[in-house]
GROMACS .gro file of N, CA and C in nm:
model
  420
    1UNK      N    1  -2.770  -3.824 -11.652
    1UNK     CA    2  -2.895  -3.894 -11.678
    1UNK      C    3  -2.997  -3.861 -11.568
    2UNK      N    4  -3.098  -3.890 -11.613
    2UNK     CA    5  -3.172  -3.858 -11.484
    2UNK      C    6  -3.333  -3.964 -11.522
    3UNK      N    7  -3.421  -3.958 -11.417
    3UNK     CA    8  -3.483  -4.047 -11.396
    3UNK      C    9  -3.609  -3.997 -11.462
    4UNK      N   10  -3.706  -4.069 -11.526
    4UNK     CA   11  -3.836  -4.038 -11.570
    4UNK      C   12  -3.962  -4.032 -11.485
    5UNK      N   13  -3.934  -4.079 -11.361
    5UNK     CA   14  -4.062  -4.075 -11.244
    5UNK      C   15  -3.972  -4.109 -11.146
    6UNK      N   16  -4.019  -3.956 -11.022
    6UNK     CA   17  -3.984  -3.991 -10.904
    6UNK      C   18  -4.052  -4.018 -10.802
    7UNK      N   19  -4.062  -4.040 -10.684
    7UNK     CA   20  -4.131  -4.096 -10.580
    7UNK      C   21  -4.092  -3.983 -10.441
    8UNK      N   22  -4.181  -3.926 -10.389
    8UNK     CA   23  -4.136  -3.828 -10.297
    8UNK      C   24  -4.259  -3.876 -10.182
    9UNK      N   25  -4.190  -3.839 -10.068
    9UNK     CA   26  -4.259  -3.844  -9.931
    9UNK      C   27  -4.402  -3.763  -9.896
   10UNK      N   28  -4.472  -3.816  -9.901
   10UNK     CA   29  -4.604  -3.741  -9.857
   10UNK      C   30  -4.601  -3.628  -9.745
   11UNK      N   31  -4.498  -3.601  -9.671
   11UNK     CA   32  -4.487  -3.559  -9.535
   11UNK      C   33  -4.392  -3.433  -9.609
   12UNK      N   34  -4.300  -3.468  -9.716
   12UNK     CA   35  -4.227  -3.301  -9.808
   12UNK      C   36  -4.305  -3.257  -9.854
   13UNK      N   37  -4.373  -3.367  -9.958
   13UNK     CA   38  -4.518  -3.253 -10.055
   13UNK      C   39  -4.557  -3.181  -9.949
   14UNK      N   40  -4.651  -3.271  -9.867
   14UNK     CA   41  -4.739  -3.186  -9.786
   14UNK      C   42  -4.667  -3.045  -9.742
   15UNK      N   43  -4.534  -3.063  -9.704
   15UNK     CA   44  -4.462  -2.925  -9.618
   15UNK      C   45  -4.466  -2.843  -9.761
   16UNK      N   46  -4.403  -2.874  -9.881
   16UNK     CA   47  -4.388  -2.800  -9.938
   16UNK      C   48  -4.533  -2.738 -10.027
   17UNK      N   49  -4.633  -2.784 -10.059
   17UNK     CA   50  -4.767  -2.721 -10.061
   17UNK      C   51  -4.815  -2.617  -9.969
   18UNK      N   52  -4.805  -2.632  -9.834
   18UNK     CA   53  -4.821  -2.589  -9.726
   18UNK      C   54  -4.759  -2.436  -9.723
   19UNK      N   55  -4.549  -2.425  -9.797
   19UNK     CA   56  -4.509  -2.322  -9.771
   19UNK      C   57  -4.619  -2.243  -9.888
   20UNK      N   58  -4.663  -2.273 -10.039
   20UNK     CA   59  -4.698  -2.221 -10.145
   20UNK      C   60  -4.846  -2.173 -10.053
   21UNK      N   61  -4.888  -2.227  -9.957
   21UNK     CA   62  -5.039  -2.156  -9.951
   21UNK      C   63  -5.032  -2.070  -9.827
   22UNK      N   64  -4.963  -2.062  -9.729
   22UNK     CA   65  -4.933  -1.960  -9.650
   22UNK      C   66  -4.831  -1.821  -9.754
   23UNK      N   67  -4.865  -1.845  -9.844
   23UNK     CA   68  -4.764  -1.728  -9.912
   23UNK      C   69  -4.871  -1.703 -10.040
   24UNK      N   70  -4.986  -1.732 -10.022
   24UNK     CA   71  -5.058  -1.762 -10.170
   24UNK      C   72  -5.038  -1.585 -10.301
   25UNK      N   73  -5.000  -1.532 -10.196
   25UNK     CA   74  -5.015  -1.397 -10.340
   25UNK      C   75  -4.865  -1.385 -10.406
   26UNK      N   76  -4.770  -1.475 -10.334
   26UNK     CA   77  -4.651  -1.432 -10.378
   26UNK      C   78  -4.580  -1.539 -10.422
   27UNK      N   79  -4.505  -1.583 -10.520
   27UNK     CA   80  -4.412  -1.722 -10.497
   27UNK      C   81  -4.297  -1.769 -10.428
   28UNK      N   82  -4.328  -1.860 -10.377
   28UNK     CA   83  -4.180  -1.937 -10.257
   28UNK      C   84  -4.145  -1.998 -10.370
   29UNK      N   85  -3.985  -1.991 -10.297
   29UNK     CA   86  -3.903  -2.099 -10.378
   29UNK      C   87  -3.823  -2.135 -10.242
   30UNK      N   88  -3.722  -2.269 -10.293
   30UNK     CA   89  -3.666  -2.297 -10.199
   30UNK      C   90  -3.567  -2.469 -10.279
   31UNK      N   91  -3.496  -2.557 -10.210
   31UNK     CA   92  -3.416  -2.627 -10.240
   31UNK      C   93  -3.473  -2.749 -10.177
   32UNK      N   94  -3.486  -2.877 -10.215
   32UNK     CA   95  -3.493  -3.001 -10.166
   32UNK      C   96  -3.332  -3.091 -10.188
   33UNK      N   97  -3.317  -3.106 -10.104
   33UNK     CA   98  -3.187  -3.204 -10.073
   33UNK      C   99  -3.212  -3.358 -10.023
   34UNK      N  100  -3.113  -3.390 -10.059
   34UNK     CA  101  -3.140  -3.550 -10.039
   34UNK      C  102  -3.021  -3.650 -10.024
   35UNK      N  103  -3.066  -3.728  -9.966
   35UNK     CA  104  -2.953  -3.860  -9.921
   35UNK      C  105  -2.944  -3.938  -9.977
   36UNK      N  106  -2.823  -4.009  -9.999
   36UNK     CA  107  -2.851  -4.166 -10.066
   36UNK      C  108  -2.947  -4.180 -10.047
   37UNK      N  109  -3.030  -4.288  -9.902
   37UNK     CA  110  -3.090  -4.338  -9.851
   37UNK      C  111  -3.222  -4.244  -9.871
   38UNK      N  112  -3.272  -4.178  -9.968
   38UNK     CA  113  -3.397  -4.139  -9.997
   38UNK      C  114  -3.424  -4.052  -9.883
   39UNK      N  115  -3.371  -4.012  -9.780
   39UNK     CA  116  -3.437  -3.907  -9.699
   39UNK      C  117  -3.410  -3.750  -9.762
   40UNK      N  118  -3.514  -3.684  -9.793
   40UNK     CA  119  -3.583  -3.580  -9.816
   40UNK      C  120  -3.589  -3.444  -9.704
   41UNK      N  121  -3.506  -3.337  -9.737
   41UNK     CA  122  -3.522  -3.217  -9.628
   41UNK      C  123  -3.555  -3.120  -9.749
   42UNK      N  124  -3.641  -3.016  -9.720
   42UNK     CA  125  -3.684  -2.882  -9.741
   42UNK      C  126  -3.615  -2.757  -9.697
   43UNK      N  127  -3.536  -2.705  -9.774
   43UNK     CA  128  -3.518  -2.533  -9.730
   43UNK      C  129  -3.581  -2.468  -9.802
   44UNK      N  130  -3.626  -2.389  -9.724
   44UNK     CA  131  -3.720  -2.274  -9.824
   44UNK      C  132  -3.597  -2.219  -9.762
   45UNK      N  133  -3.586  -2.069  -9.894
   45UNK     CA  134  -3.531  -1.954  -9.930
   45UNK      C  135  -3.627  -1.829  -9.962
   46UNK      N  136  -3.592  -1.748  -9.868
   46UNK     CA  137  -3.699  -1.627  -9.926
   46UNK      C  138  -3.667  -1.554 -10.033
   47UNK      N  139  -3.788  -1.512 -10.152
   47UNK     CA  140  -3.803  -1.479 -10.258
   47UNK      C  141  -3.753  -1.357 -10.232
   48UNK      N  142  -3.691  -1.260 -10.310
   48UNK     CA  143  -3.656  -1.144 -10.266
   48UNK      C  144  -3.667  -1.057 -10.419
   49UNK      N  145  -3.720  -1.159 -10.508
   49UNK     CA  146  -3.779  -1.067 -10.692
   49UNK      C  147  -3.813  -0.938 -10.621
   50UNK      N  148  -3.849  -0.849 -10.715
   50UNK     CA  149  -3.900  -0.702 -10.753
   50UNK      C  150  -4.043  -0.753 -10.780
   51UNK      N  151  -4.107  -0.822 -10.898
   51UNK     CA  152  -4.172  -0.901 -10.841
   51UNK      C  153  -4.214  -0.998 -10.812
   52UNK      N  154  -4.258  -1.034 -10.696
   52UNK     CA  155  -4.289  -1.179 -10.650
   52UNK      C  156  -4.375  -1.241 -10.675
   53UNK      N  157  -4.471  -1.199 -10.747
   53UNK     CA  158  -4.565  -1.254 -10.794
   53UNK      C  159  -4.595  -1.322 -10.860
   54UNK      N  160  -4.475  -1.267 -10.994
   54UNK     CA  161  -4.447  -1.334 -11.072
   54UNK      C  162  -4.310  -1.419 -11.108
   55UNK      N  163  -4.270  -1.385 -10.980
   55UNK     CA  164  -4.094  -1.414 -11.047
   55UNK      C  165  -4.061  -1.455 -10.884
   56UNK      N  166  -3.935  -1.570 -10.889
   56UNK     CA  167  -3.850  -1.579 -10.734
   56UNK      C  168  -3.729  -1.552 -10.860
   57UNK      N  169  -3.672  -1.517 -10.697
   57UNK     CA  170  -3.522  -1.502 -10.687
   57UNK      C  171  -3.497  -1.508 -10.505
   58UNK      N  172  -3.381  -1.646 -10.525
   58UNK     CA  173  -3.381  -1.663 -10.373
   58UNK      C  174  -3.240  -1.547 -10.375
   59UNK      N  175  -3.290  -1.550 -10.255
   59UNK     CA  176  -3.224  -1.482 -10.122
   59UNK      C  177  -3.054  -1.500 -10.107
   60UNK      N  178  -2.962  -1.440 -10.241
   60UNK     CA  179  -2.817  -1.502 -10.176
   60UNK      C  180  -2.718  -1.579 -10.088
   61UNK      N  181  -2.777  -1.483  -9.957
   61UNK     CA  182  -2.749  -1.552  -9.833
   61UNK      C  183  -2.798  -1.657  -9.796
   62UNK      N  184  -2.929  -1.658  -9.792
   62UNK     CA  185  -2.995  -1.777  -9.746
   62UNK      C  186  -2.992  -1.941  -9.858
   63UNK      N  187  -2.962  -1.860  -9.981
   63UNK     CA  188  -2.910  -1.986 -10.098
   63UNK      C  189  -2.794  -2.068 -10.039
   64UNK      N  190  -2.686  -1.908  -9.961
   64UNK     CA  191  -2.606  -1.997  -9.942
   64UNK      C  192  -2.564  -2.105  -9.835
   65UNK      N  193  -2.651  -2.056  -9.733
   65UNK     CA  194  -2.679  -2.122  -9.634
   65UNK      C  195  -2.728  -2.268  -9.642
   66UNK      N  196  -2.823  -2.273  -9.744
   66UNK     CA  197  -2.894  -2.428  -9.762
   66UNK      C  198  -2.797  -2.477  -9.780
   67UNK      N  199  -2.751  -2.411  -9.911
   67UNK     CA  200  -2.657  -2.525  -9.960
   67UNK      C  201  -2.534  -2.551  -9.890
   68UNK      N  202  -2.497  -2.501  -9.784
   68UNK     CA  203  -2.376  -2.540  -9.698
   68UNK      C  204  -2.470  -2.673  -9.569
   69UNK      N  205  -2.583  -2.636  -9.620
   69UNK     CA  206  -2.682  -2.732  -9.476
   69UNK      C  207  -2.695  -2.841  -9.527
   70UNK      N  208  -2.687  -2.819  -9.665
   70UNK     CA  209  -2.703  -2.964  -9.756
   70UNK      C  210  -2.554  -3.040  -9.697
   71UNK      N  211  -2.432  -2.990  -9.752
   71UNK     CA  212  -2.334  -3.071  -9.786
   71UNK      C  213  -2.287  -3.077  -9.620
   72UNK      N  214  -2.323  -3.027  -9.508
   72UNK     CA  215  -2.346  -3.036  -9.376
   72UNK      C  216  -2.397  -3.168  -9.361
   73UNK      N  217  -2.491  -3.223  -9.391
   73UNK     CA  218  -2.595  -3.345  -9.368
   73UNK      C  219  -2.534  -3.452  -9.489
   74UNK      N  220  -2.452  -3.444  -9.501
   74UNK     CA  221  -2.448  -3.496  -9.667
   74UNK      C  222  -2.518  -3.547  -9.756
   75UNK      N  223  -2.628  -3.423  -9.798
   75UNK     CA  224  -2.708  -3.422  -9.914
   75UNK      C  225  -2.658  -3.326 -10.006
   76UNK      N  226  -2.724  -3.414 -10.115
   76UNK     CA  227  -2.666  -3.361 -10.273
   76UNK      C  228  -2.828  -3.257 -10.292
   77UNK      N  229  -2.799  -3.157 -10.424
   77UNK     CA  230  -2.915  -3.072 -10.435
   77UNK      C  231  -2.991  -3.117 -10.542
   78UNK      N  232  -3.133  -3.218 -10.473
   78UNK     CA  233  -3.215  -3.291 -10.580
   78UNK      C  234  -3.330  -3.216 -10.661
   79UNK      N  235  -3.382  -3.108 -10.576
   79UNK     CA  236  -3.439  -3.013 -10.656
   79UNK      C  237  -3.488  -2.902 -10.611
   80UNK      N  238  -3.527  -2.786 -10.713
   80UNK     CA  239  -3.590  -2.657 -10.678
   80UNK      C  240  -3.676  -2.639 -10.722
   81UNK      N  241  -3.741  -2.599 -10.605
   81UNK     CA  242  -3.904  -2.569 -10.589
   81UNK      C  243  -3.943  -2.429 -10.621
   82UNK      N  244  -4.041  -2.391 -10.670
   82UNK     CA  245  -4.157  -2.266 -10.649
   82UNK      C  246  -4.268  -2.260 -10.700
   83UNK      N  247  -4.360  -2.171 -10.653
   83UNK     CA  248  -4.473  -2.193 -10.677
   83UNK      C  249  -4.502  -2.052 -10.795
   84UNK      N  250  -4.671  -2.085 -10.863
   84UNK     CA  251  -4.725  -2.000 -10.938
   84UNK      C  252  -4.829  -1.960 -10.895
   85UNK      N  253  -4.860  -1.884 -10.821
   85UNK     CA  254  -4.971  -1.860 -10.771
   85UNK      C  255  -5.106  -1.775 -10.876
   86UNK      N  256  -5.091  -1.789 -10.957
   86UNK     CA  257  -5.170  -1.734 -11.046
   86UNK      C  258  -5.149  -1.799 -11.190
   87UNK      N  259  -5.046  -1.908 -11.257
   87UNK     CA  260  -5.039  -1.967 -11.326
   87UNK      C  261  -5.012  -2.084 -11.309
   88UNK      N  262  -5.008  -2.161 -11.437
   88UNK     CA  263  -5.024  -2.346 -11.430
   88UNK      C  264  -4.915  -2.334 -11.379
   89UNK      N  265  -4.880  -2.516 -11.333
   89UNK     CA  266  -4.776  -2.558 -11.232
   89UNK      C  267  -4.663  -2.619 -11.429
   90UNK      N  268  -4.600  -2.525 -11.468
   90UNK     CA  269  -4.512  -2.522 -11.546
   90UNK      C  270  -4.462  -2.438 -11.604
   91UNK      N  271  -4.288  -2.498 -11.638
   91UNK     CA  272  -4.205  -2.370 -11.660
   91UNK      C  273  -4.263  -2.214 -11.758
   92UNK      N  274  -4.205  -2.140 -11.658
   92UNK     CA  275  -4.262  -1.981 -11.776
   92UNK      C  276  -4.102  -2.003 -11.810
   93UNK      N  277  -4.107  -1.881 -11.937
   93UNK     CA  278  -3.972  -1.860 -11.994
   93UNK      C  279  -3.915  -1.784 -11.925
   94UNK      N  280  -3.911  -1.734 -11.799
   94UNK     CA  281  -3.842  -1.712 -11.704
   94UNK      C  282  -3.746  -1.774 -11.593
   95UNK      N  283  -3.850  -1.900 -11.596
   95UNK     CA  284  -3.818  -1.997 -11.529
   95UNK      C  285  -3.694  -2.097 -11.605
   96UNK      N  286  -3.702  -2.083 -11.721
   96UNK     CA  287  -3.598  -2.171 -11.804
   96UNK      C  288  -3.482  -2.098 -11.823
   97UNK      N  289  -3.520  -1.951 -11.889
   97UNK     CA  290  -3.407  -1.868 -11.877
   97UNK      C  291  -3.305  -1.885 -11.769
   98UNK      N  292  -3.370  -1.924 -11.628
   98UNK     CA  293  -3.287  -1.863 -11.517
   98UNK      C  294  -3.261  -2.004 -11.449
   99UNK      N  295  -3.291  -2.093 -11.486
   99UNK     CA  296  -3.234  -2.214 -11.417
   99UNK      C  297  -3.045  -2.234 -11.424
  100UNK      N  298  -3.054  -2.272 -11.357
  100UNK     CA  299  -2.873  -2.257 -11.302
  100UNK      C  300  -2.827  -2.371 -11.234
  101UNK      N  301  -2.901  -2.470 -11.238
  101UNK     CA  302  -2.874  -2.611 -11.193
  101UNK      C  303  -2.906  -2.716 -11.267
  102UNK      N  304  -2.831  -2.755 -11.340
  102UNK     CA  305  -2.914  -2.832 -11.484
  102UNK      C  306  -2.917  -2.975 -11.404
  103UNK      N  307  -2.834  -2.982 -11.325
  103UNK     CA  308  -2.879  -3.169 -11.275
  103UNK      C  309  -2.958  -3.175 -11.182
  104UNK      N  310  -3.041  -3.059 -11.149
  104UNK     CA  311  -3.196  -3.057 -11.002
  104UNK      C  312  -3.289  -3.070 -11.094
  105UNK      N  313  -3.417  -3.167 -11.061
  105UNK     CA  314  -3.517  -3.164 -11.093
  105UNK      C  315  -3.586  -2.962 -11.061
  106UNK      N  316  -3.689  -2.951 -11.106
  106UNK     CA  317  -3.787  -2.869 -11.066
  106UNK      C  318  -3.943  -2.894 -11.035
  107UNK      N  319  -3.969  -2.818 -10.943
  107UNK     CA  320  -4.091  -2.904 -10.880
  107UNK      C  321  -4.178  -2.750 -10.879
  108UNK      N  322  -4.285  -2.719 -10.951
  108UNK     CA  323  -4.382  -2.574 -10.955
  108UNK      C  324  -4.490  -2.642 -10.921
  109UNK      N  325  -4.569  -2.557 -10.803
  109UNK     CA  326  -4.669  -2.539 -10.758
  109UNK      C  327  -4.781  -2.464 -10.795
  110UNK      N  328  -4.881  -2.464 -10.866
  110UNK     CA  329  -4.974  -2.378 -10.900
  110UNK      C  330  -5.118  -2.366 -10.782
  111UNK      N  331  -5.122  -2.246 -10.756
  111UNK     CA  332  -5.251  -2.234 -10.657
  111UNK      C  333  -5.375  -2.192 -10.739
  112UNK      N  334  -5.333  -2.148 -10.911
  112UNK     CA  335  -5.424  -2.130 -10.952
  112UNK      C  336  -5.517  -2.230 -10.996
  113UNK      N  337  -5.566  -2.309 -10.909
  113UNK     CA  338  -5.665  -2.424 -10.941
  113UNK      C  339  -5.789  -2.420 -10.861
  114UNK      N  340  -5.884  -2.459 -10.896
  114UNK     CA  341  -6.010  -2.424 -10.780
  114UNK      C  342  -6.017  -2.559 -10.675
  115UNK      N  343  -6.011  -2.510 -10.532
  115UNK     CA  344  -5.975  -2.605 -10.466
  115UNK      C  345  -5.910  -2.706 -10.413
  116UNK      N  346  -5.744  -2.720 -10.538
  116UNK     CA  347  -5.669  -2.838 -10.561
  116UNK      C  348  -5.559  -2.780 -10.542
  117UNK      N  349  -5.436  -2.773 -10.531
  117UNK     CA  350  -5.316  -2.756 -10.527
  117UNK      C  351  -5.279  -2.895 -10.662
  118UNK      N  352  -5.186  -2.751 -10.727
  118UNK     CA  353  -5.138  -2.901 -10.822
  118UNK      C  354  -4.984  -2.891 -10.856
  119UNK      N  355  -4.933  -2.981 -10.812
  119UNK     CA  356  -4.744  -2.987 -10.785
  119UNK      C  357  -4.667  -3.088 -10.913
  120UNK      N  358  -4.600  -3.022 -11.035
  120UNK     CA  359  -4.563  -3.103 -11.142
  120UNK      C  360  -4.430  -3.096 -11.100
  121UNK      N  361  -4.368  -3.208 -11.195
  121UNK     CA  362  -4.170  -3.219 -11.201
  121UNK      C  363  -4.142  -3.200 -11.345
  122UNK      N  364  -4.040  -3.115 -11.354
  122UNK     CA  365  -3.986  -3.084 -11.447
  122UNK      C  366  -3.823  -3.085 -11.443
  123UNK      N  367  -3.785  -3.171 -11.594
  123UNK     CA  368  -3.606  -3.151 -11.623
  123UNK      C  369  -3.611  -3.052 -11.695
  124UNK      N  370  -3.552  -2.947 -11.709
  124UNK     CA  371  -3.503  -2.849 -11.792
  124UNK      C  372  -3.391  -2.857 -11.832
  125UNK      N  373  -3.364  -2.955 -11.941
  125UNK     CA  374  -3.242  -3.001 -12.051
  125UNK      C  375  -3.137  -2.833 -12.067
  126UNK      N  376  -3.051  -2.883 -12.072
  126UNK     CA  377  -2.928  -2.810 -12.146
  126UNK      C  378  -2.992  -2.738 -12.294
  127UNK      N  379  -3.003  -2.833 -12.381
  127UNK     CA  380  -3.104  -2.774 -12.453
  127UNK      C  381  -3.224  -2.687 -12.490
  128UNK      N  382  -3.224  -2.634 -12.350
  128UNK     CA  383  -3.369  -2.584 -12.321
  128UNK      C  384  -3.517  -2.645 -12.380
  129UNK      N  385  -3.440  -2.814 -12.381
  129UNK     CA  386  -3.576  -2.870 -12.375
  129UNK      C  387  -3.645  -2.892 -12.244
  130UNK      N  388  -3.774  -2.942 -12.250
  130UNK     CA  389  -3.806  -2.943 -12.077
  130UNK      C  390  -3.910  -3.107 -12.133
  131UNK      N  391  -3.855  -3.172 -12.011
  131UNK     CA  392  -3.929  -3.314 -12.011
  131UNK      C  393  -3.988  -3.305 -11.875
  132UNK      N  394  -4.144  -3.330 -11.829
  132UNK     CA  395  -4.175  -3.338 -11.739
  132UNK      C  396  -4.181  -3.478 -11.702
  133UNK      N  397  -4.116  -3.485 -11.547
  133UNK     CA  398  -4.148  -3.596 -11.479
  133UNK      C  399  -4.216  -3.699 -11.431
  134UNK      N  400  -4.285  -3.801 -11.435
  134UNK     CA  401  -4.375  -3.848 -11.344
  134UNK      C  402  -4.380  -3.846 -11.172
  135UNK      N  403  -4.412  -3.767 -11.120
  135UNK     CA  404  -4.422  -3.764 -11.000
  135UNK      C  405  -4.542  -3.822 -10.912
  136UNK      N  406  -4.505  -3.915 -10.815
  136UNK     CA  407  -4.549  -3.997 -10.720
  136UNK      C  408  -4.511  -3.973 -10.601
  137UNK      N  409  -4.631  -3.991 -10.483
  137UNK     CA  410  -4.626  -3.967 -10.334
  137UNK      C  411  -4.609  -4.086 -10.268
  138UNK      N  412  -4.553  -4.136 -10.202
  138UNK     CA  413  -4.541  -4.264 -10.054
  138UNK      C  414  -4.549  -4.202  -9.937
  139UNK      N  415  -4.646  -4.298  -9.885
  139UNK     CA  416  -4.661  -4.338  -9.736
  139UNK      C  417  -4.535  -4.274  -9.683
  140UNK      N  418  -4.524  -4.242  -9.533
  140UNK     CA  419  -4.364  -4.262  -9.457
  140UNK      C  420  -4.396  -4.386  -9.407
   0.00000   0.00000   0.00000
């Protein structure tokens, strides 16, 4: 099951907007992990596609690394991030094709907006249905 609106830390968005615009011609991806207790960490993973522009593909090694940093801290893997730097902040059929974690949210970043950064949540069902999330920021 999973939840219809989540609530994330103003201080992750911000980091994770931040990795999408220091990288603006190419897309980051990367893993958000999480604690019971709602605390929120960021690994970015470097994209290593053919191309990046349009496409991530993390980094083997460094996939596997998070995820040993996750269950290190004991966090579970709540979701994966990347950005579109030239399209809306939602799944391409690339992006559905290649999902491989059906119980992580997904979180796409689009820079193609004038002036705005715009960050959606997405479930990508078993079904290859996709229900987007309500996503909300808090204070720390």
């Amino acid at each position: 099951m999973y939840q219809k609106e989540i609530t994330l830390p103003r201080k992750l968005i911000n980091e994770i907007l931040h990795l999408a615009q220091i990288s603006a011609d190419n897309e980051v991806c990367g893993f958000i992990g999480k604690q019971d207790t709602n605390n929120f960490t960021c690994y970015p993973v470097k994209n290593i596609a053919d191309e990046p522009k349009t496409r991530f593909l993390m980094a083997p090694e460094q996939q596997l690394s998070a995820i040993k940093a996750m269950r290190d801290s004991k966090e579970g893997l709540f979701a994966i991030y990347h950005s579109h730097p030239t399209a809306p902040a939602v799944p391409s059929p690339a992006d559905i094709e290649q999902s491989t974690y059906p119980d992580a949210y997904y979180l796409i970043i689009s820079l193609n907006t004038k002036g705005v950064l715009e960050m959606r949540c997405f479930k990508l069902l078993h079904d290859e249905n996709i229900v987007e999330i309500i996503l909300s920021m808090k204070e720390e």
